[in-house]
Coordinates of C-alpha atoms in Angstrom, one line a residue:
M237 CA 72.2 91.2 67.3
S238 CA 70.6 88.5 69.4
D239 CA 67.1 87.5 70.1
T240 CA 68.0 85.3 73.0
T241 CA 66.6 86.0 76.4
T242 CA 68.7 87.9 78.9
S243 CA 67.9 88.9 82.4
S244 CA 70.3 90.5 84.9
A245 CA 67.9 90.1 87.9
V246 CA 66.8 86.5 88.6
E247 CA 66.2 86.7 92.4
F248 CA 62.9 85.1 93.5
T249 CA 59.9 87.3 94.2
G250 CA 57.5 85.3 96.3
E251 CA 54.2 86.1 97.8
H252 CA 55.8 86.9 101.2
E253 CA 59.3 87.4 102.3
G254 CA 61.0 84.3 103.6
Q255 CA 58.4 81.9 102.3
R256 CA 59.6 78.9 100.3
P257 CA 58.5 79.3 96.7
S258 CA 55.6 77.5 95.0
Q259 CA 53.4 76.6 98.0
P260 CA 50.0 75.4 96.8
T261 CA 47.1 77.6 97.8
P262 CA 45.4 76.4 101.0
E263 CA 42.1 75.4 99.4
H264 CA 44.0 72.7 97.4
G265 CA 45.6 71.1 100.4
A266 CA 48.9 69.2 100.6
P267 CA 51.0 69.0 97.4
L268 CA 50.9 66.0 95.1
L269 CA 54.0 67.1 93.2
D270 CA 56.7 68.8 95.2
L271 CA 60.0 69.8 93.5
R272 CA 62.6 70.8 96.1
D273 CA 65.7 72.6 95.2
L274 CA 65.8 70.8 91.8
S275 CA 69.0 71.5 89.9
V276 CA 70.2 70.0 86.7
I277 CA 73.6 70.3 85.0
L278 CA 74.2 69.3 81.4
A279 CA 77.7 69.2 79.9
G280 CA 79.0 71.3 82.8
R281 CA 76.3 74.0 82.3
P282 CA 73.5 74.5 84.8
V283 CA 70.1 74.4 83.1
L284 CA 68.0 74.3 86.3
S285 CA 69.0 76.0 89.6
E286 CA 67.2 75.2 92.8
V287 CA 63.7 75.0 91.3
G288 CA 60.9 74.8 93.9
L289 CA 57.4 74.0 92.6
A290 CA 54.5 72.4 94.3
I291 CA 51.1 71.4 92.8
A292 CA 48.2 70.0 94.8
P293 CA 45.5 67.6 93.5
G294 CA 42.9 69.6 91.5
E295 CA 45.2 72.5 91.0
I296 CA 46.3 74.1 87.7
V297 CA 49.8 75.6 87.8
A298 CA 51.2 77.4 84.8
L299 CA 54.9 77.4 84.2
T300 CA 55.7 80.2 81.9
G301 CA 58.8 81.8 80.3
E302 CA 60.7 82.0 77.1
S303 CA 62.5 79.3 75.2
G304 CA 65.6 78.2 77.1
S305 CA 64.1 79.3 80.5
G306 CA 64.0 75.7 81.8
K307 CA 60.2 75.0 81.5
S308 CA 60.5 71.8 79.4
M309 CA 63.6 70.7 81.3
T310 CA 61.5 70.9 84.5
A311 CA 58.9 68.7 83.0
L312 CA 61.5 66.2 81.7
A313 CA 63.1 66.0 85.1
T314 CA 59.7 65.3 86.6
M315 CA 59.1 62.5 84.1
G316 CA 62.6 61.0 84.5
L317 CA 63.4 61.7 80.9
L318 CA 66.5 63.9 81.2
P319 CA 69.3 63.5 78.6
Q320 CA 72.0 60.9 79.3
G321 CA 74.8 62.4 81.4
A322 CA 72.6 64.9 83.2
R323 CA 73.6 65.5 86.8
V324 CA 70.6 66.0 89.1
S325 CA 70.2 67.1 92.7
G326 CA 67.3 68.0 94.9
A327 CA 64.1 66.1 95.0
V328 CA 61.1 65.3 92.8
C329 CA 58.4 64.0 95.1
L330 CA 55.1 62.6 93.9
A331 CA 52.7 61.8 96.7
G332 CA 55.6 61.8 99.1
R333 CA 57.9 59.5 97.0
D334 CA 61.1 60.8 95.6
L335 CA 61.1 59.9 91.9
L336 CA 64.8 60.7 91.6
A337 CA 65.6 57.6 93.8
L338 CA 63.8 55.3 91.3
D339 CA 65.6 53.3 88.6
D340 CA 64.3 53.4 85.0
R341 CA 62.3 50.2 85.3
A342 CA 60.4 51.7 88.3
M343 CA 59.9 55.0 86.4
C344 CA 58.4 53.2 83.4
K345 CA 55.6 52.1 85.8
V346 CA 55.1 55.7 86.9
R347 CA 54.9 57.2 83.4
G348 CA 51.5 56.9 81.9
A349 CA 49.9 55.4 85.1
E350 CA 50.7 58.2 87.6
I351 CA 52.0 60.9 85.4
G352 CA 50.7 61.7 81.9
M353 CA 52.2 64.1 79.4
I354 CA 50.8 66.0 76.5
F355 CA 53.3 67.2 73.9
Q356 CA 53.3 70.4 71.8
E357 CA 53.1 68.8 68.3
P358 CA 50.7 65.8 68.3
M359 CA 51.6 64.7 64.7
T360 CA 55.1 64.0 65.8
A361 CA 53.9 62.4 69.1
L362 CA 51.5 60.0 67.4
N363 CA 52.5 56.9 65.3
P364 CA 51.4 57.6 61.7
V365 CA 50.9 53.9 60.9
R366 CA 48.7 52.9 63.8
T367 CA 45.1 53.8 64.4
I368 CA 44.1 56.2 67.1
G369 CA 42.3 53.5 69.0
D370 CA 45.3 51.3 69.1
Q371 CA 47.5 54.1 70.3
V372 CA 45.3 54.9 73.3
A373 CA 44.8 51.2 74.0
E374 CA 48.6 50.7 74.0
T375 CA 48.9 52.8 77.2
I376 CA 46.3 50.6 78.9
R377 CA 47.9 47.3 77.8
I378 CA 51.4 48.3 79.0
H379 CA 50.2 49.2 82.5
A380 CA 47.5 46.6 82.8
P381 CA 48.9 43.4 81.2
G382 CA 46.4 40.6 81.0
T383 CA 43.4 42.8 80.6
P384 CA 41.1 41.2 78.0
R385 CA 41.4 42.7 74.5
D386 CA 37.7 43.7 74.3
A387 CA 38.0 45.5 77.7
V388 CA 41.1 47.4 76.5
R389 CA 39.3 48.5 73.3
A390 CA 36.2 49.5 75.2
R391 CA 38.3 51.6 77.7
A392 CA 40.2 53.2 74.8
A393 CA 36.9 54.1 73.0
E394 CA 35.5 55.5 76.3
T395 CA 38.6 57.6 76.8
L396 CA 38.4 59.0 73.3
A397 CA 34.8 59.9 73.9
R398 CA 35.8 61.7 77.1
V399 CA 38.0 64.0 75.1
G400 CA 35.3 64.7 72.5
L401 CA 35.9 62.0 69.9
P402 CA 33.0 59.6 70.3
P403 CA 33.1 56.4 68.1
E404 CA 30.0 57.4 66.1
R405 CA 31.7 60.7 65.0
M406 CA 35.4 59.6 65.0
P407 CA 35.9 55.8 64.7
P408 CA 38.9 54.5 66.6
G409 CA 40.0 52.9 63.3
R410 CA 41.1 56.4 61.9
Y411 CA 44.7 57.2 61.4
P412 CA 46.4 60.5 62.6
H413 CA 46.7 61.9 59.1
E414 CA 42.9 61.8 58.8
L415 CA 42.3 64.1 61.7
S416 CA 42.6 67.9 62.1
G417 CA 45.2 69.4 64.4
G418 CA 42.7 69.9 67.2
Q419 CA 41.5 66.3 66.9
R420 CA 45.1 65.0 67.0
Q421 CA 45.7 67.0 70.1
R422 CA 42.6 65.4 71.7
V423 CA 44.1 61.9 70.9
G424 CA 47.3 62.9 72.6
I425 CA 45.3 64.0 75.6
A426 CA 43.4 60.7 75.6
M427 CA 46.6 58.7 75.6
A428 CA 47.8 60.8 78.6
I429 CA 44.7 60.4 80.7
A430 CA 43.8 56.8 79.7
L431 CA 44.7 55.5 83.2
R432 CA 43.6 58.6 85.0
P433 CA 47.0 59.7 86.2
A434 CA 47.3 61.9 89.4
L435 CA 49.5 64.4 87.5
L436 CA 49.1 65.7 84.0
I437 CA 51.9 67.7 82.3
A438 CA 50.8 69.7 79.2
D439 CA 53.8 71.1 77.3
E440 CA 52.6 74.0 75.0
P441 CA 49.5 71.9 74.0
T442 CA 47.8 74.8 72.1
T443 CA 50.7 76.7 70.4
A444 CA 49.9 75.6 66.8
L445 CA 46.1 75.7 67.2
D446 CA 43.7 78.4 66.1
V447 CA 41.9 80.4 68.7
T448 CA 38.6 78.5 68.8
T449 CA 40.3 75.1 68.8
Q450 CA 42.7 76.4 71.5
A451 CA 39.7 77.5 73.6
R452 CA 38.1 74.0 73.3
I453 CA 41.4 72.2 74.3
L454 CA 41.9 74.5 77.3
G455 CA 38.3 74.0 78.3
L456 CA 38.8 70.2 78.0
L457 CA 41.9 70.2 80.2
R458 CA 40.1 72.3 82.8
R459 CA 37.1 69.9 82.8
L460 CA 39.4 66.9 83.2
V461 CA 41.1 68.4 86.2
Q462 CA 37.7 69.1 87.8
E463 CA 36.3 65.6 87.0
D464 CA 39.4 63.6 88.0
G465 CA 40.9 65.8 90.6
M466 CA 44.3 65.5 88.9
A467 CA 47.1 68.1 89.2
L468 CA 47.9 70.0 86.0
M469 CA 51.3 71.5 85.1
M470 CA 50.7 73.7 82.1
I471 CA 53.8 74.8 80.3
T472 CA 53.4 77.9 78.0
H473 CA 55.3 80.9 76.8
D474 CA 52.2 83.1 76.5
L475 CA 50.7 84.5 79.7
A476 CA 47.4 85.3 77.9
V477 CA 46.8 81.6 77.3
V478 CA 46.7 80.8 81.0
A479 CA 45.4 84.1 82.4
D480 CA 41.9 82.8 82.9
M481 CA 42.8 79.1 83.5
A482 CA 45.6 78.7 86.0
D483 CA 45.2 78.8 89.7
R484 CA 48.8 79.8 90.1
I485 CA 51.5 81.0 87.7
A486 CA 55.2 80.4 88.1
V487 CA 57.5 82.6 85.9
M488 CA 60.8 81.0 84.9
T489 CA 64.0 82.4 83.3
E490 CA 67.5 81.1 83.2
G491 CA 66.6 77.9 84.9
R492 CA 65.1 79.6 88.0
I493 CA 61.6 80.5 89.1
V494 CA 61.7 84.2 89.7
E495 CA 58.0 84.8 90.6
D496 CA 55.2 82.5 91.8
A497 CA 51.8 83.6 93.0
P498 CA 48.1 83.0 92.5
A499 CA 47.2 84.2 88.9
T500 CA 45.1 87.1 89.9
R501 CA 47.7 88.4 92.4
L502 CA 50.5 87.9 89.9
F503 CA 48.8 90.0 87.2
R504 CA 47.9 92.6 89.8
E505 CA 51.4 93.0 91.3
M506 CA 54.0 91.6 88.8
R507 CA 56.8 92.2 91.3
H508 CA 59.6 90.9 89.1
P509 CA 60.8 92.9 86.1
Y510 CA 61.0 89.8 83.9
T511 CA 57.3 89.1 84.6
R512 CA 56.4 92.7 83.6
A513 CA 58.5 92.3 80.4
L514 CA 56.6 89.2 79.4
F515 CA 53.3 90.9 80.1
E516 CA 54.2 94.0 78.0
A517 CA 55.4 91.8 75.1
S518 CA 52.2 89.7 75.2
R519 CA 50.1 92.8 74.5
H520 CA 52.6 94.6 72.2
R521 CA 51.4 96.5 69.2
A522 CA 53.8 97.7 66.6
S523 CA 53.9 101.4 65.5
L524 CA 52.0 101.8 62.3
P525 CA 52.2 105.4 61.0
P526 CA 49.1 106.4 58.9
R527 CA 49.7 105.9 55.2
P528 CA 47.7 107.2 52.3
P529 CA 46.2 104.5 50.1
G530 CA 48.2 103.7 47.0
A531 CA 47.2 102.3 43.7
P532 CA 45.7 98.8 43.6
L533 CA 48.5 96.2 43.7
L534 CA 47.1 92.7 44.4
Q535 CA 43.6 92.1 43.0
V536 CA 41.7 88.8 43.7
R537 CA 38.5 88.4 41.7
D538 CA 36.0 85.6 42.3
A539 CA 38.7 83.1 43.1
R540 CA 37.5 79.5 43.4
R541 CA 39.5 76.4 44.2
S542 CA 38.1 72.9 44.9
Y543 CA 39.6 69.4 45.3
A544 CA 38.3 66.0 44.4
L545 CA 37.4 63.8 47.4
P546 CA 37.6 60.0 47.5
R547 CA 34.7 58.3 45.8
A548 CA 32.0 56.8 48.0
R549 CA 31.2 54.4 45.1
L550 CA 33.2 53.0 42.2
L551 CA 31.0 54.6 39.6
G552 CA 29.6 58.1 39.6
P553 CA 31.2 61.5 39.8
A554 CA 33.8 62.1 42.5
P555 CA 32.6 64.6 45.2
R556 CA 34.5 67.8 45.5
F557 CA 35.4 70.0 48.4
E558 CA 35.4 73.8 47.7
A559 CA 38.2 75.3 49.7
V560 CA 38.0 78.8 48.3
R561 CA 34.5 80.0 47.3
G562 CA 34.3 83.2 45.2
V563 CA 36.8 85.3 47.2
S564 CA 37.4 88.9 46.0
F565 CA 39.5 91.6 47.6
D566 CA 42.2 94.2 46.8
I567 CA 45.5 95.1 48.5
R568 CA 46.8 98.5 47.6
A569 CA 50.5 99.5 47.4
G570 CA 51.9 99.9 50.9
E571 CA 48.8 98.6 52.6
R572 CA 49.0 96.4 55.7
V573 CA 46.3 93.7 55.7
G574 CA 45.6 90.7 57.9
L575 CA 43.8 87.4 57.2
V576 CA 42.4 85.4 60.1
G577 CA 40.3 82.3 60.4
E578 CA 40.3 78.8 61.8
S579 CA 42.3 75.9 60.5
G580 CA 40.7 74.5 57.3
C581 CA 38.9 77.8 56.4
G582 CA 40.9 78.2 53.2
K583 CA 43.7 80.6 54.2
S584 CA 46.5 78.3 53.0
T585 CA 44.8 77.4 49.8
L586 CA 44.2 81.1 49.0
T587 CA 47.8 81.9 49.8
R588 CA 49.2 79.2 47.5
A589 CA 46.9 80.6 44.7
I590 CA 48.2 84.1 45.3
L591 CA 51.8 82.9 45.0
G592 CA 51.0 81.1 41.8
L593 CA 51.6 77.7 43.3
E594 CA 48.1 76.4 42.8
P595 CA 45.7 77.0 39.9
L596 CA 42.2 78.3 40.3
Q597 CA 39.2 76.6 38.7
S598 CA 37.8 80.1 38.0
G599 CA 38.5 83.7 38.8
A600 CA 41.7 85.6 38.5
I601 CA 44.5 86.9 40.7
T602 CA 46.7 89.8 39.4
L603 CA 49.6 91.7 40.8
G604 CA 50.0 95.1 39.2
G605 CA 47.6 94.1 36.5
V606 CA 49.6 90.9 35.5
N607 CA 48.1 87.5 36.1
V608 CA 50.2 85.6 38.6
A609 CA 49.2 82.2 37.3
T610 CA 50.5 82.8 33.8
D611 CA 53.3 85.3 34.1
P612 CA 56.4 84.6 36.2
A613 CA 57.2 88.3 36.2
A614 CA 54.3 88.9 38.6
R615 CA 55.7 86.4 41.1
R616 CA 59.0 88.3 41.2
R617 CA 57.2 91.2 42.8
M618 CA 56.1 89.2 45.9
Q619 CA 57.8 87.0 48.4
V620 CA 56.7 84.9 51.3
V621 CA 57.9 84.3 54.9
F622 CA 56.9 80.9 56.3
Q623 CA 56.0 79.8 59.8
D624 CA 59.1 77.6 60.4
P625 CA 62.2 79.3 59.0
Y626 CA 64.5 76.3 59.8
A627 CA 62.4 74.0 57.6
S628 CA 62.4 76.6 54.8
F629 CA 66.3 76.8 54.7
N630 CA 68.8 74.2 53.4
P631 CA 70.8 73.4 56.5
R632 CA 73.9 72.6 54.4
H633 CA 74.2 76.1 52.9
R634 CA 75.6 79.2 54.4
V635 CA 73.5 82.4 55.0
R636 CA 75.1 84.1 51.9
R637 CA 73.7 81.5 49.6
L638 CA 70.4 81.1 51.5
I639 CA 69.2 84.7 51.3
T640 CA 70.3 85.1 47.7
E641 CA 68.0 82.3 46.5
P642 CA 65.4 84.7 45.1
F643 CA 68.0 86.1 42.6
H644 CA 67.1 83.2 40.3
L645 CA 63.8 85.1 39.6
L646 CA 65.7 88.0 38.1
D647 CA 66.7 88.3 34.5
D648 CA 70.0 89.9 35.4
P649 CA 70.9 89.0 39.0
P650 CA 73.8 91.0 40.6
K651 CA 77.2 89.4 40.6
G652 CA 80.5 89.9 42.4
A653 CA 80.7 93.0 44.6
A654 CA 77.1 94.0 43.8
R655 CA 75.9 90.6 45.1
E656 CA 77.9 91.0 48.3
D657 CA 76.5 94.5 48.7
A658 CA 73.0 93.2 48.3
V659 CA 73.6 90.6 51.0
A660 CA 75.0 93.1 53.4
E661 CA 72.2 95.5 52.8
A662 CA 69.5 92.8 53.3
L663 CA 71.1 91.7 56.6
D664 CA 71.5 95.2 57.8
A665 CA 67.8 95.9 57.1
V666 CA 66.7 93.1 59.5
G667 CA 69.2 94.1 62.2
L668 CA 71.9 91.5 61.5
D669 CA 75.6 92.1 60.9
S670 CA 77.1 91.2 57.5
S671 CA 79.6 88.9 59.3
V672 CA 76.8 86.3 59.8
A673 CA 76.8 85.6 56.0
D674 CA 79.4 82.8 56.5
R675 CA 77.4 80.9 59.1
T676 CA 75.0 78.0 58.7
I677 CA 71.4 78.2 59.8
H678 CA 71.8 76.0 62.9
A679 CA 74.0 78.7 64.5
F680 CA 71.0 81.1 65.0
S681 CA 68.1 81.4 67.4
G682 CA 64.5 81.1 66.3
G683 CA 64.1 84.9 66.1
Q684 CA 67.3 85.3 64.2
R685 CA 66.3 82.6 61.7
Q686 CA 63.0 84.5 61.1
R687 CA 65.1 87.7 60.5
L688 CA 67.1 85.8 57.9
A689 CA 63.9 84.6 56.3
I690 CA 62.7 88.2 56.0
A691 CA 66.1 89.2 54.6
R692 CA 65.7 86.6 51.9
A693 CA 62.3 87.9 51.1
L694 CA 63.5 91.5 50.9
I695 CA 66.6 91.0 48.8
I696 CA 64.9 91.4 45.5
R697 CA 62.8 94.4 46.8
P698 CA 59.3 93.0 46.2
D699 CA 56.2 95.1 46.3
L700 CA 54.2 92.6 48.4
L701 CA 55.3 90.3 51.3
I702 CA 53.1 87.5 52.6
F703 CA 53.7 86.4 56.2
D704 CA 52.2 82.9 56.7
E705 CA 52.0 82.3 60.5
A706 CA 55.5 83.9 60.6
V707 CA 55.6 84.5 64.4
S708 CA 53.4 81.8 65.8
A709 CA 56.3 79.6 67.0
L710 CA 58.2 82.5 68.6
D711 CA 58.4 83.6 72.3
V712 CA 56.4 86.7 73.1
R713 CA 59.4 89.0 73.5
V714 CA 61.1 87.7 70.3
R715 CA 57.7 88.0 68.6
A716 CA 57.4 91.7 69.6
R717 CA 60.8 92.5 68.1
I718 CA 59.9 90.7 64.8
L719 CA 56.6 92.6 64.6
D720 CA 58.4 95.9 65.2
L721 CA 60.9 94.9 62.4
V722 CA 58.0 94.1 60.0
A723 CA 56.3 97.4 60.7
D724 CA 59.6 99.3 60.3
L725 CA 60.5 97.7 57.0
S726 CA 57.0 98.3 55.6
T727 CA 57.4 102.0 56.5
R728 CA 61.0 102.4 55.2
F729 CA 60.5 100.5 51.9
G730 CA 56.8 101.2 51.3
L731 CA 56.0 97.5 51.3
A732 CA 52.5 96.1 51.3
Y733 CA 52.0 92.9 53.2
L734 CA 49.4 90.2 53.8
F735 CA 49.7 88.9 57.4
I736 CA 48.1 85.5 57.9
S737 CA 47.8 84.3 61.5
H738 CA 45.5 82.4 63.9
D739 CA 46.7 84.7 66.7
L740 CA 44.2 87.6 66.8
S741 CA 46.3 89.7 69.1
V742 CA 49.2 89.6 66.7
V743 CA 47.0 90.6 63.7
R744 CA 45.5 93.4 65.7
G745 CA 48.9 94.9 66.4
I746 CA 50.4 94.7 63.0
T747 CA 47.6 95.5 60.4
D748 CA 45.5 98.4 59.3
R749 CA 42.8 96.3 57.8
V750 CA 41.7 92.7 58.4
M751 CA 39.7 90.0 56.5
V752 CA 37.9 87.2 58.3
M753 CA 37.7 83.9 56.4
Q754 CA 35.2 81.1 57.1
A755 CA 34.6 77.9 55.0
G756 CA 36.3 79.4 52.0
E757 CA 34.6 82.8 52.1
I758 CA 35.5 86.3 53.4
V759 CA 32.7 86.8 55.8
E760 CA 33.8 90.2 57.2
H761 CA 36.4 92.8 56.4
G762 CA 37.2 96.4 57.4
P763 CA 39.6 98.5 59.5
T764 CA 41.3 96.3 62.1
D765 CA 40.2 98.1 65.2
T766 CA 36.6 98.3 63.9
V767 CA 36.4 94.5 63.1
F768 CA 38.0 93.5 66.4
G769 CA 36.2 96.1 68.5
T770 CA 32.7 95.8 67.1
P771 CA 32.5 92.6 65.0
R772 CA 29.3 92.3 63.0
H773 CA 29.4 88.7 61.7
A774 CA 28.5 85.9 64.1
Y775 CA 31.7 83.9 63.2
T776 CA 33.9 87.0 63.9
Q777 CA 32.2 87.4 67.2
T778 CA 32.9 83.7 68.0
L779 CA 36.6 84.2 67.2
M780 CA 36.8 87.3 69.4
A781 CA 35.1 85.5 72.3
A782 CA 37.6 82.5 72.0
A783 CA 40.8 84.6 71.9
P784 CA 42.8 84.5 75.1
R785 CA 43.0 87.8 76.9
L786 CA 45.3 89.4 79.4
P787 CA 44.0 91.2 82.5
E788 CA 44.6 94.9 82.8
I789 CA 47.6 95.9 84.9
G790 CA 46.5 96.3 88.5
T791 CA 43.1 94.6 88.1
D792 CA 41.6 91.1 87.7
A793 CA 39.5 92.1 84.7
P794 CA 40.5 90.8 81.2
V795 CA 41.1 93.1 78.3
G796 CA 40.1 92.7 74.7

């Protein structure tokens, strides 16, 4: 079974028959960026086929599609950063100049000065041993050699202030590890706009961010486009993220743009079946049959966990940060519960405490009446599925060994034929054939790896599964299939689960009850539809307002 994208119909569906794809809307004027019949072949395989895309100054164009559709390759071709050996044809025109005709030395002068790029994961894009001020200043120094050092530093500080990091609040002498995820992304944006480029490319800039931080970053990008008149190419796999932001949306699959139209018209008409499939997957809700409440399974009572902060003075007590503040809740057998909140609210700390990986200062966490902190037997009854399955597997081992790792928790683990039967049963439960047991993890797609992670969690038949951002990195159609799988397994095996995510639409579609966490406390809880439909707490209302929404089919109005 495969989670890779397939599409039998890739013909272009434009706004009018016979019109060349991707013309900018009239109000934005002539295009700044004009891709004409751009094709790229890597290792004899076409990865882009006759791509046409035009973006005018002050225009926001979203390029959307699943992994492998060619979105990032289009951006790399525009930047002149294609892999060695790539064969390119067509044209990439910036302000009338074909960038494909430039050598690498000339393109180095274009990158940063005329085209800026924001990457998906700022922590890997930033240098961990250099201050944020130095990294923004580096862009200015490279493209404006001879500029006095004080002027460079002042320009860097001014740029950081433009993206919401003024020196009085965030000194330029800070290092990336001292910043939150949203702050690091702002530094990445500052580096990209330091020289006010004419074109900005944002490659999945908000995928790993919580909804309120995501809304702020999207608002920042929109403001920069308005203030500087730059063209913005926004690359994303989620239509909801750009539904209210983009002027035009181009839908891409198998290296081709199959539909391109103004955003309101695209959502109203959705002429191509692939566009409709992405839309349906973006608002997918799993089937959750009603289930009578079981006996209490996980019980958290007045859980508190704090950390010592660096001392402000040599003498005196060290200040402490209270990450979890008196949290109490129950999860009953077979219950499907969500936990949402912004980054830093305490979700991860609470999760580690539930798993017995981090001690509490006070309070207690029990599973089936057994304290998880003192009795390993309690931990055998729960398993966790992490956000990045590739990082949680040893790449040198084969699937058979990887998914049987939890057997070490058992007093009498199965051996021989019984072990092989357990492997086959776990793989079958997640929709994979037993023949994949001899493969290594790199041979699988992202969705298949997450299925293997779920198989590993299931193999010892736990009572409780914890999903920690388990679908946040997946394409919308793969995500929909994984959510259906989770719901099906919960129904078949009577599993309870705690689903932790910053994506509110995902939590709404996979849980019966939800808890909202802020600053280490549960500030609201209740049936999922009630909390999401009529939130009572101000913080919950803020989360709901910040969540990206899709328009209703056939209208321009957003849905909740």
